[in-house]
């Protein structure tokens, strides 16, 4: 059976603009991809489970 491979083009980052108001009104959340532990410095607790999904 032939295999079909799809190439997916992904940005290295994306923004989320909350629409609910309140404390998040006017904020922009910027998300980005990492490929290895220690690639970026994260706030304490934000990378606690990266080791579960990244190859080391």
CHARMM-style PDB file with segment names, atoms N, HN, CA, C and O in Angstrom:
ATOM      1  N   UNK     1       0.850  -1.173   0.000  1.00  0.00      PROA
ATOM      2  CA  UNK     1       0.000   0.000   0.000  1.00  0.00      PROA
ATOM      3  C   UNK     1       0.898   1.238   0.000  1.00  0.00      PROA
ATOM      4  O   UNK     1       1.805   1.332   0.827  1.00  0.00      PROA
ATOM      5  N   UNK     2       0.667   2.183  -0.902  1.00  0.00      PROA
ATOM      6  HN  UNK     2      -0.070   2.106  -1.573  1.00  0.00      PROA
ATOM      7  CA  UNK     2       1.506   3.385  -0.948  1.00  0.00      PROA
ATOM      8  C   UNK     2       1.305   4.247   0.294  1.00  0.00      PROA
ATOM      9  O   UNK     2       0.231   4.280   0.894  1.00  0.00      PROA
ATOM     10  N   UNK     3       2.350   4.922   0.645  1.00  0.00      PROA
ATOM     11  HN  UNK     3       3.223   4.895   0.158  1.00  0.00      PROA
ATOM     12  CA  UNK     3       2.315   5.814   1.799  1.00  0.00      PROA
ATOM     13  C   UNK     3       2.249   7.261   1.320  1.00  0.00      PROA
ATOM     14  O   UNK     3       2.971   7.653   0.403  1.00  0.00      PROA
ATOM     15  N   UNK     4       1.412   8.020   1.924  1.00  0.00      PROA
ATOM     16  HN  UNK     4       0.825   7.702   2.669  1.00  0.00      PROA
ATOM     17  CA  UNK     4       1.298   9.438   1.580  1.00  0.00      PROA
ATOM     18  C   UNK     4       1.815  10.258   2.761  1.00  0.00      PROA
ATOM     19  O   UNK     4       1.310  10.149   3.878  1.00  0.00      PROA
ATOM     20  N   UNK     5       2.803  11.059   2.502  1.00  0.00      PROA
ATOM     21  HN  UNK     5       3.213  11.148   1.594  1.00  0.00      PROA
ATOM     22  CA  UNK     5       3.360  11.922   3.533  1.00  0.00      PROA
ATOM     23  C   UNK     5       2.932  13.348   3.258  1.00  0.00      PROA
ATOM     24  O   UNK     5       3.050  13.832   2.132  1.00  0.00      PROA
ATOM     25  N   UNK     6       2.446  14.007   4.258  1.00  0.00      PROA
ATOM     26  HN  UNK     6       2.350  13.614   5.173  1.00  0.00      PROA
ATOM     27  CA  UNK     6       2.037  15.408   4.116  1.00  0.00      PROA
ATOM     28  C   UNK     6       3.040  16.278   4.855  1.00  0.00      PROA
ATOM     29  O   UNK     6       3.379  16.017   6.009  1.00  0.00      PROA
ATOM     30  N   UNK     7       3.495  17.283   4.192  1.00  0.00      PROA
ATOM     31  HN  UNK     7       3.220  17.495   3.254  1.00  0.00      PROA
ATOM     32  CA  UNK     7       4.389  18.232   4.841  1.00  0.00      PROA
ATOM     33  C   UNK     7       3.539  19.340   5.431  1.00  0.00      PROA
ATOM     34  O   UNK     7       2.782  20.006   4.725  1.00  0.00      PROA
ATOM     35  N   UNK     8       3.673  19.524   6.717  1.00  0.00      PROA
ATOM     36  HN  UNK     8       4.288  18.983   7.291  1.00  0.00      PROA
ATOM     37  CA  UNK     8       2.901  20.551   7.408  1.00  0.00      PROA
ATOM     38  C   UNK     8       3.824  21.717   7.713  1.00  0.00      PROA
ATOM     39  O   UNK     8       4.858  21.557   8.362  1.00  0.00      PROA
ATOM     40  N   UNK     9       3.448  22.857   7.251  1.00  0.00      PROA
ATOM     41  HN  UNK     9       2.608  22.988   6.724  1.00  0.00      PROA
ATOM     42  CA  UNK     9       4.217  24.065   7.525  1.00  0.00      PROA
ATOM     43  C   UNK     9       3.694  24.682   8.814  1.00  0.00      PROA
ATOM     44  O   UNK     9       2.513  25.013   8.918  1.00  0.00      PROA
ATOM     45  N   UNK    10       4.576  24.834   9.793  1.00  0.00      PROA
ATOM     46  HN  UNK    10       5.536  24.566   9.709  1.00  0.00      PROA
ATOM     47  CA  UNK    10       4.168  25.398  11.072  1.00  0.00      PROA
ATOM     48  C   UNK    10       5.039  26.601  11.390  1.00  0.00      PROA
ATOM     49  O   UNK    10       6.251  26.584  11.175  1.00  0.00      PROA
ATOM     50  N   UNK    11       4.415  27.626  11.897  1.00  0.00      PROA
ATOM     51  HN  UNK    11       3.431  27.639  12.072  1.00  0.00      PROA
ATOM     52  CA  UNK    11       5.171  28.779  12.361  1.00  0.00      PROA
ATOM     53  C   UNK    11       5.964  28.383  13.597  1.00  0.00      PROA
ATOM     54  O   UNK    11       5.605  27.430  14.288  1.00  0.00      PROA
ATOM     55  N   UNK    12       7.025  29.100  13.872  1.00  0.00      PROA
ATOM     56  HN  UNK    12       7.316  29.874  13.310  1.00  0.00      PROA
ATOM     57  CA  UNK    12       7.806  28.815  15.063  1.00  0.00      PROA
ATOM     58  C   UNK    12       7.129  29.371  16.317  1.00  0.00      PROA
ATOM     59  O   UNK    12       7.517  29.039  17.437  1.00  0.00      PROA
ATOM     60  N   UNK    13       6.128  30.207  16.123  1.00  0.00      PROA
ATOM     61  HN  UNK    13       5.813  30.477  15.213  1.00  0.00      PROA
ATOM     62  CA  UNK    13       5.384  30.737  17.261  1.00  0.00      PROA
ATOM     63  C   UNK    13       3.974  31.091  16.811  1.00  0.00      PROA
ATOM     64  O   UNK    13       3.692  31.180  15.616  1.00  0.00      PROA
ATOM     65  N   UNK    14       3.097  31.289  17.781  1.00  0.00      PROA
ATOM     66  HN  UNK    14       3.326  31.216  18.751  1.00  0.00      PROA
ATOM     67  CA  UNK    14       1.761  31.789  17.486  1.00  0.00      PROA
ATOM     68  C   UNK    14       1.249  32.578  18.683  1.00  0.00      PROA
ATOM     69  O   UNK    14       1.674  32.347  19.815  1.00  0.00      PROA
ATOM     70  N   UNK    15       0.354  33.491  18.433  1.00  0.00      PROA
ATOM     71  HN  UNK    15       0.010  33.679  17.513  1.00  0.00      PROA
ATOM     72  CA  UNK    15      -0.211  34.347  19.477  1.00  0.00      PROA
ATOM     73  C   UNK    15      -1.657  33.980  19.741  1.00  0.00      PROA
ATOM     74  O   UNK    15      -2.382  33.547  18.844  1.00  0.00      PROA
ATOM     75  N   UNK    16      -2.060  34.160  20.980  1.00  0.00      PROA
ATOM     76  HN  UNK    16      -1.472  34.512  21.708  1.00  0.00      PROA
ATOM     77  CA  UNK    16      -3.463  33.971  21.373  1.00  0.00      PROA
ATOM     78  C   UNK    16      -3.915  35.252  22.046  1.00  0.00      PROA
ATOM     79  O   UNK    16      -3.243  35.769  22.938  1.00  0.00      PROA
ATOM     80  N   UNK    17      -5.054  35.758  21.614  1.00  0.00      PROA
ATOM     81  HN  UNK    17      -5.600  35.338  20.889  1.00  0.00      PROA
ATOM     82  CA  UNK    17      -5.619  36.989  22.163  1.00  0.00      PROA
ATOM     83  C   UNK    17      -6.913  36.634  22.893  1.00  0.00      PROA
ATOM     84  O   UNK    17      -7.929  36.388  22.241  1.00  0.00      PROA
ATOM     85  N   UNK    18      -6.905  36.601  24.222  1.00  0.00      PROA
ATOM     86  HN  UNK    18      -6.081  36.800  24.751  1.00  0.00      PROA
ATOM     87  CA  UNK    18      -8.104  36.235  24.967  1.00  0.00      PROA
ATOM     88  C   UNK    18      -9.261  37.178  24.651  1.00  0.00      PROA
ATOM     89  O   UNK    18      -9.061  38.372  24.426  1.00  0.00      PROA
ATOM     90  N   UNK    19     -10.460  36.633  24.639  1.00  0.00      PROA
ATOM     91  HN  UNK    19     -10.623  35.664  24.822  1.00  0.00      PROA
ATOM     92  CA  UNK    19     -11.635  37.438  24.325  1.00  0.00      PROA
ATOM     93  C   UNK    19     -12.619  37.517  25.481  1.00  0.00      PROA
ATOM     94  O   UNK    19     -13.680  38.125  25.342  1.00  0.00      PROA
ATOM     95  N   UNK    20     -12.292  36.920  26.608  1.00  0.00      PROA
ATOM     96  HN  UNK    20     -11.430  36.426  26.720  1.00  0.00      PROA
ATOM     97  CA  UNK    20     -13.227  36.866  27.715  1.00  0.00      PROA
ATOM     98  C   UNK    20     -13.276  38.109  28.589  1.00  0.00      PROA
ATOM     99  O   UNK    20     -14.204  38.261  29.382  1.00  0.00      PROA
ATOM    100  N   UNK    21     -12.309  38.993  28.465  1.00  0.00      PROA
ATOM    101  HN  UNK    21     -11.554  38.869  27.821  1.00  0.00      PROA
ATOM    102  CA  UNK    21     -12.285  40.190  29.306  1.00  0.00      PROA
ATOM    103  C   UNK    21     -11.667  39.899  30.662  1.00  0.00      PROA
ATOM    104  O   UNK    21     -10.924  38.933  30.828  1.00  0.00      PROA
ATOM    105  N   UNK    22     -11.983  40.738  31.614  1.00  0.00      PROA
ATOM    106  HN  UNK    22     -12.587  41.524  31.479  1.00  0.00      PROA
ATOM    107  CA  UNK    22     -11.426  40.574  32.961  1.00  0.00      PROA
ATOM    108  C   UNK    22      -9.939  40.829  32.986  1.00  0.00      PROA
ATOM    109  O   UNK    22      -9.435  41.697  32.274  1.00  0.00      PROA
ATOM    110  N   UNK    23      -9.232  40.064  33.817  1.00  0.00      PROA
ATOM    111  HN  UNK    23      -9.641  39.359  34.395  1.00  0.00      PROA
ATOM    112  CA  UNK    23      -7.791  40.260  34.012  1.00  0.00      PROA
ATOM    113  C   UNK    23      -6.980  40.002  32.744  1.00  0.00      PROA
ATOM    114  O   UNK    23      -5.862  40.502  32.618  1.00  0.00      PROA
ATOM    115  N   UNK    24      -7.524  39.233  31.809  1.00  0.00      PROA
ATOM    116  HN  UNK    24      -8.432  38.827  31.912  1.00  0.00      PROA
ATOM    117  CA  UNK    24      -6.797  38.913  30.581  1.00  0.00      PROA
ATOM    118  C   UNK    24      -7.069  39.903  29.451  1.00  0.00      PROA
ATOM    119  O   UNK    24      -6.486  39.780  28.374  1.00  0.00      PROA
ATOM    120  N   UNK    25      -7.928  40.863  29.674  1.00  0.00      PROA
ATOM    121  HN  UNK    25      -8.402  40.963  30.550  1.00  0.00      PROA
ATOM    122  CA  UNK    25      -8.268  41.843  28.648  1.00  0.00      PROA
ATOM    123  C   UNK    25      -7.026  42.601  28.193  1.00  0.00      PROA
ATOM    124  O   UNK    25      -6.303  43.171  29.010  1.00  0.00      PROA
ATOM    125  N   UNK    26      -6.787  42.602  26.897  1.00  0.00      PROA
ATOM    126  HN  UNK    26      -7.374  42.139  26.233  1.00  0.00      PROA
ATOM    127  CA  UNK    26      -5.643  43.316  26.332  1.00  0.00      PROA
ATOM    128  C   UNK    26      -4.341  42.537  26.336  1.00  0.00      PROA
ATOM    129  O   UNK    26      -3.338  43.022  25.813  1.00  0.00      PROA
ATOM    130  N   UNK    27      -4.330  41.337  26.914  1.00  0.00      PROA
ATOM    131  HN  UNK    27      -5.145  40.943  27.339  1.00  0.00      PROA
ATOM    132  CA  UNK    27      -3.108  40.542  26.953  1.00  0.00      PROA
ATOM    133  C   UNK    27      -2.919  39.767  25.660  1.00  0.00      PROA
ATOM    134  O   UNK    27      -3.882  39.454  24.959  1.00  0.00      PROA
ATOM    135  N   UNK    28      -1.669  39.463  25.356  1.00  0.00      PROA
ATOM    136  HN  UNK    28      -0.887  39.717  25.925  1.00  0.00      PROA
ATOM    137  CA  UNK    28      -1.324  38.581  24.252  1.00  0.00      PROA
ATOM    138  C   UNK    28      -0.484  37.456  24.814  1.00  0.00      PROA
ATOM    139  O   UNK    28       0.544  37.700  25.445  1.00  0.00      PROA
ATOM    140  N   UNK    29      -0.911  36.229  24.591  1.00  0.00      PROA
ATOM    141  HN  UNK    29      -1.747  36.031  24.078  1.00  0.00      PROA
ATOM    142  CA  UNK    29      -0.140  35.064  24.994  1.00  0.00      PROA
ATOM    143  C   UNK    29       0.632  34.588  23.768  1.00  0.00      PROA
ATOM    144  O   UNK    29       0.043  34.311  22.723  1.00  0.00      PROA
ATOM    145  N   UNK    30       1.951  34.494  23.902  1.00  0.00      PROA
ATOM    146  HN  UNK    30       2.430  34.719  24.751  1.00  0.00      PROA
ATOM    147  CA  UNK    30       2.803  34.075  22.779  1.00  0.00      PROA
ATOM    148  C   UNK    30       3.316  32.666  23.077  1.00  0.00      PROA
ATOM    149  O   UNK    30       3.970  32.438  24.095  1.00  0.00      PROA
ATOM    150  N   UNK    31       3.017  31.734  22.192  1.00  0.00      PROA
ATOM    151  HN  UNK    31       2.486  31.919  21.365  1.00  0.00      PROA
ATOM    152  CA  UNK    31       3.431  30.348  22.347  1.00  0.00      PROA
ATOM    153  C   UNK    31       4.489  30.024  21.300  1.00  0.00      PROA
ATOM    154  O   UNK    31       4.474  30.575  20.199  1.00  0.00      PROA
ATOM    155  N   UNK    32       5.405  29.129  21.649  1.00  0.00      PROA
ATOM    156  HN  UNK    32       5.417  28.682  22.544  1.00  0.00      PROA
ATOM    157  CA  UNK    32       6.463  28.757  20.720  1.00  0.00      PROA
ATOM    158  C   UNK    32       6.864  27.312  20.958  1.00  0.00      PROA
ATOM    159  O   UNK    32       6.602  26.747  22.020  1.00  0.00      PROA
ATOM    160  N   UNK    33       7.493  26.730  19.972  1.00  0.00      PROA
ATOM    161  HN  UNK    33       7.706  27.189  19.109  1.00  0.00      PROA
ATOM    162  CA  UNK    33       7.904  25.339  20.023  1.00  0.00      PROA
ATOM    163  C   UNK    33       9.331  25.228  20.539  1.00  0.00      PROA
ATOM    164  O   UNK    33      10.173  26.067  20.222  1.00  0.00      PROA
ATOM    165  N   UNK    34       9.604  24.211  21.323  1.00  0.00      PROA
ATOM    166  HN  UNK    34       8.920  23.529  21.581  1.00  0.00      PROA
ATOM    167  CA  UNK    34      10.964  23.890  21.743  1.00  0.00      PROA
ATOM    168  C   UNK    34      11.228  22.438  21.379  1.00  0.00      PROA
ATOM    169  O   UNK    34      10.300  21.633  21.304  1.00  0.00      PROA
ATOM    170  N   UNK    35      12.482  22.109  21.154  1.00  0.00      PROA
ATOM    171  HN  UNK    35      13.236  22.763  21.215  1.00  0.00      PROA
ATOM    172  CA  UNK    35      12.806  20.749  20.751  1.00  0.00      PROA
ATOM    173  C   UNK    35      13.696  20.023  21.753  1.00  0.00      PROA
ATOM    174  O   UNK    35      13.942  18.825  21.611  1.00  0.00      PROA
ATOM    175  N   UNK    36      14.180  20.740  22.764  1.00  0.00      PROA
ATOM    176  HN  UNK    36      13.980  21.713  22.879  1.00  0.00      PROA
ATOM    177  CA  UNK    36      14.993  20.071  23.770  1.00  0.00      PROA
ATOM    178  C   UNK    36      14.923  20.828  25.092  1.00  0.00      PROA
ATOM    179  O   UNK    36      14.706  22.039  25.129  1.00  0.00      PROA
ATOM    180  N   UNK    37      15.112  20.081  26.165  1.00  0.00      PROA
ATOM    181  HN  UNK    37      15.288  19.097  26.135  1.00  0.00      PROA
ATOM    182  CA  UNK    37      15.101  20.682  27.492  1.00  0.00      PROA
ATOM    183  C   UNK    37      16.232  21.697  27.610  1.00  0.00      PROA
ATOM    184  O   UNK    37      17.313  21.488  27.060  1.00  0.00      PROA
ATOM    185  N   UNK    38      15.997  22.767  28.306  1.00  0.00      PROA
ATOM    186  HN  UNK    38      15.119  22.937  28.753  1.00  0.00      PROA
ATOM    187  CA  UNK    38      17.022  23.777  28.504  1.00  0.00      PROA
ATOM    188  C   UNK    38      17.180  24.744  27.346  1.00  0.00      PROA
ATOM    189  O   UNK    38      18.021  25.641  27.400  1.00  0.00      PROA
ATOM    190  N   UNK    39      16.382  24.574  26.296  1.00  0.00      PROA
ATOM    191  HN  UNK    39      15.699  23.845  26.252  1.00  0.00      PROA
ATOM    192  CA  UNK    39      16.482  25.461  25.131  1.00  0.00      PROA
ATOM    193  C   UNK    39      16.082  26.892  25.492  1.00  0.00      PROA
ATOM    194  O   UNK    39      16.630  27.854  24.955  1.00  0.00      PROA
ATOM    195  N   UNK    40      15.135  27.018  26.394  1.00  0.00      PROA
ATOM    196  HN  UNK    40      14.690  26.236  26.831  1.00  0.00      PROA
ATOM    197  CA  UNK    40      14.684  28.327  26.858  1.00  0.00      PROA
ATOM    198  C   UNK    40      14.505  28.280  28.366  1.00  0.00      PROA
ATOM    199  O   UNK    40      14.316  27.210  28.945  1.00  0.00      PROA
ATOM    200  N   UNK    41      14.564  29.421  28.987  1.00  0.00      PROA
ATOM    201  HN  UNK    41      14.718  30.291  28.517  1.00  0.00      PROA
ATOM    202  CA  UNK    41      14.321  29.512  30.422  1.00  0.00      PROA
ATOM    203  C   UNK    41      12.832  29.788  30.635  1.00  0.00      PROA
ATOM    204  O   UNK    41      12.293  30.768  30.122  1.00  0.00      PROA
ATOM    205  N   UNK    42      12.185  28.920  31.389  1.00  0.00      PROA
ATOM    206  HN  UNK    42      12.623  28.123  31.806  1.00  0.00      PROA
ATOM    207  CA  UNK    42      10.765  29.059  31.656  1.00  0.00      PROA
ATOM    208  C   UNK    42      10.541  29.414  33.125  1.00  0.00      PROA
ATOM    209  O   UNK    42      11.394  29.161  33.975  1.00  0.00      PROA
ATOM    210  N   UNK    43       9.399  29.994  33.402  1.00  0.00      PROA
ATOM    211  HN  UNK    43       8.705  30.199  32.711  1.00  0.00      PROA
ATOM    212  CA  UNK    43       9.018  30.288  34.773  1.00  0.00      PROA
ATOM    213  C   UNK    43       8.922  28.965  35.530  1.00  0.00      PROA
ATOM    214  O   UNK    43       8.504  27.953  34.967  1.00  0.00      PROA
ATOM    215  N   UNK    44       9.306  28.973  36.794  1.00  0.00      PROA
ATOM    216  HN  UNK    44       9.645  29.795  37.252  1.00  0.00      PROA
ATOM    217  CA  UNK    44       9.286  27.759  37.603  1.00  0.00      PROA
ATOM    218  C   UNK    44       7.931  27.048  37.492  1.00  0.00      PROA
ATOM    219  O   UNK    44       6.879  27.659  37.676  1.00  0.00      PROA
ATOM    220  N   UNK    45       7.980  25.779  37.197  1.00  0.00      PROA
ATOM    221  HN  UNK    45       8.835  25.282  37.048  1.00  0.00      PROA
ATOM    222  CA  UNK    45       6.784  24.960  37.095  1.00  0.00      PROA
ATOM    223  C   UNK    45       6.210  24.842  35.691  1.00  0.00      PROA
ATOM    224  O   UNK    45       5.417  23.937  35.428  1.00  0.00      PROA
ATOM    225  N   UNK    46       6.590  25.730  34.790  1.00  0.00      PROA
ATOM    226  HN  UNK    46       7.233  26.464  35.004  1.00  0.00      PROA
ATOM    227  CA  UNK    46       6.003  25.705  33.448  1.00  0.00      PROA
ATOM    228  C   UNK    46       6.596  24.627  32.551  1.00  0.00      PROA
ATOM    229  O   UNK    46       5.999  24.292  31.528  1.00  0.00      PROA
ATOM    230  N   UNK    47       7.733  24.086  32.900  1.00  0.00      PROA
ATOM    231  HN  UNK    47       8.218  24.359  33.731  1.00  0.00      PROA
ATOM    232  CA  UNK    47       8.333  23.042  32.078  1.00  0.00      PROA
ATOM    233  C   UNK    47       8.430  21.707  32.796  1.00  0.00      PROA
ATOM    234  O   UNK    47       9.206  20.836  32.403  1.00  0.00      PROA
ATOM    235  N   UNK    48       7.638  21.553  33.851  1.00  0.00      PROA
ATOM    236  HN  UNK    48       7.007  22.261  34.169  1.00  0.00      PROA
ATOM    237  CA  UNK    48       7.740  20.351  34.684  1.00  0.00      PROA
ATOM    238  C   UNK    48       7.555  19.041  33.927  1.00  0.00      PROA
ATOM    239  O   UNK    48       8.120  18.023  34.328  1.00  0.00      PROA
ATOM    240  N   UNK    49       6.787  19.038  32.853  1.00  0.00      PROA
ATOM    241  HN  UNK    49       6.328  19.864  32.527  1.00  0.00      PROA
ATOM    242  CA  UNK    49       6.490  17.791  32.155  1.00  0.00      PROA
ATOM    243  C   UNK    49       7.076  17.729  30.749  1.00  0.00      PROA
ATOM    244  O   UNK    49       6.745  16.823  29.983  1.00  0.00      PROA
ATOM    245  N   UNK    50       7.933  18.671  30.403  1.00  0.00      PROA
ATOM    246  HN  UNK    50       8.201  19.407  31.025  1.00  0.00      PROA
ATOM    247  CA  UNK    50       8.546  18.635  29.074  1.00  0.00      PROA
ATOM    248  C   UNK    50       9.327  17.345  28.851  1.00  0.00      PROA
ATOM    249  O   UNK    50       9.346  16.813  27.741  1.00  0.00      PROA
ATOM    250  N   UNK    51       9.963  16.847  29.887  1.00  0.00      PROA
ATOM    251  HN  UNK    51       9.948  17.279  30.789  1.00  0.00      PROA
ATOM    252  CA  UNK    51      10.729  15.613  29.730  1.00  0.00      PROA
ATOM    253  C   UNK    51       9.857  14.439  29.305  1.00  0.00      PROA
ATOM    254  O   UNK    51      10.364  13.461  28.756  1.00  0.00      PROA
ATOM    255  N   UNK    52       8.552  14.523  29.552  1.00  0.00      PROA
ATOM    256  HN  UNK    52       8.140  15.317  29.998  1.00  0.00      PROA
ATOM    257  CA  UNK    52       7.637  13.454  29.166  1.00  0.00      PROA
ATOM    258  C   UNK    52       7.404  13.398  27.654  1.00  0.00      PROA
ATOM    259  O   UNK    52       7.073  12.338  27.122  1.00  0.00      PROA
ATOM    260  N   UNK    53       7.573  14.524  26.958  1.00  0.00      PROA
ATOM    261  HN  UNK    53       7.843  15.385  27.390  1.00  0.00      PROA
ATOM    262  CA  UNK    53       7.265  14.556  25.532  1.00  0.00      PROA
ATOM    263  C   UNK    53       8.477  14.808  24.646  1.00  0.00      PROA
ATOM    264  O   UNK    53       8.402  14.604  23.434  1.00  0.00      PROA
ATOM    265  N   UNK    54       9.585  15.244  25.219  1.00  0.00      PROA
ATOM    266  HN  UNK    54       9.646  15.409  26.204  1.00  0.00      PROA
ATOM    267  CA  UNK    54      10.776  15.520  24.410  1.00  0.00      PROA
ATOM    268  C   UNK    54      11.782  14.375  24.545  1.00  0.00      PROA
ATOM    269  O   UNK    54      11.967  13.828  25.632  1.00  0.00      PROA
ATOM    270  N   UNK    55      12.414  14.027  23.459  1.00  0.00      PROA
ATOM    271  HN  UNK    55      12.263  14.471  22.576  1.00  0.00      PROA
ATOM    272  CA  UNK    55      13.506  13.063  23.505  1.00  0.00      PROA
ATOM    273  C   UNK    55      14.715  13.728  24.108  1.00  0.00      PROA
ATOM    274  O   UNK    55      15.014  14.886  23.818  1.00  0.00      PROA
ATOM    275  N   UNK    56      15.402  12.994  24.941  1.00  0.00      PROA
ATOM    276  HN  UNK    56      15.158  12.053  25.177  1.00  0.00      PROA
ATOM    277  CA  UNK    56      16.589  13.577  25.571  1.00  0.00      PROA
ATOM    278  C   UNK    56      17.835  12.917  25.065  1.00  0.00      PROA
ATOM    279  OT1 UNK    56      18.937  13.276  25.482  1.00  0.00      PROA
TER     280      UNK     56
END
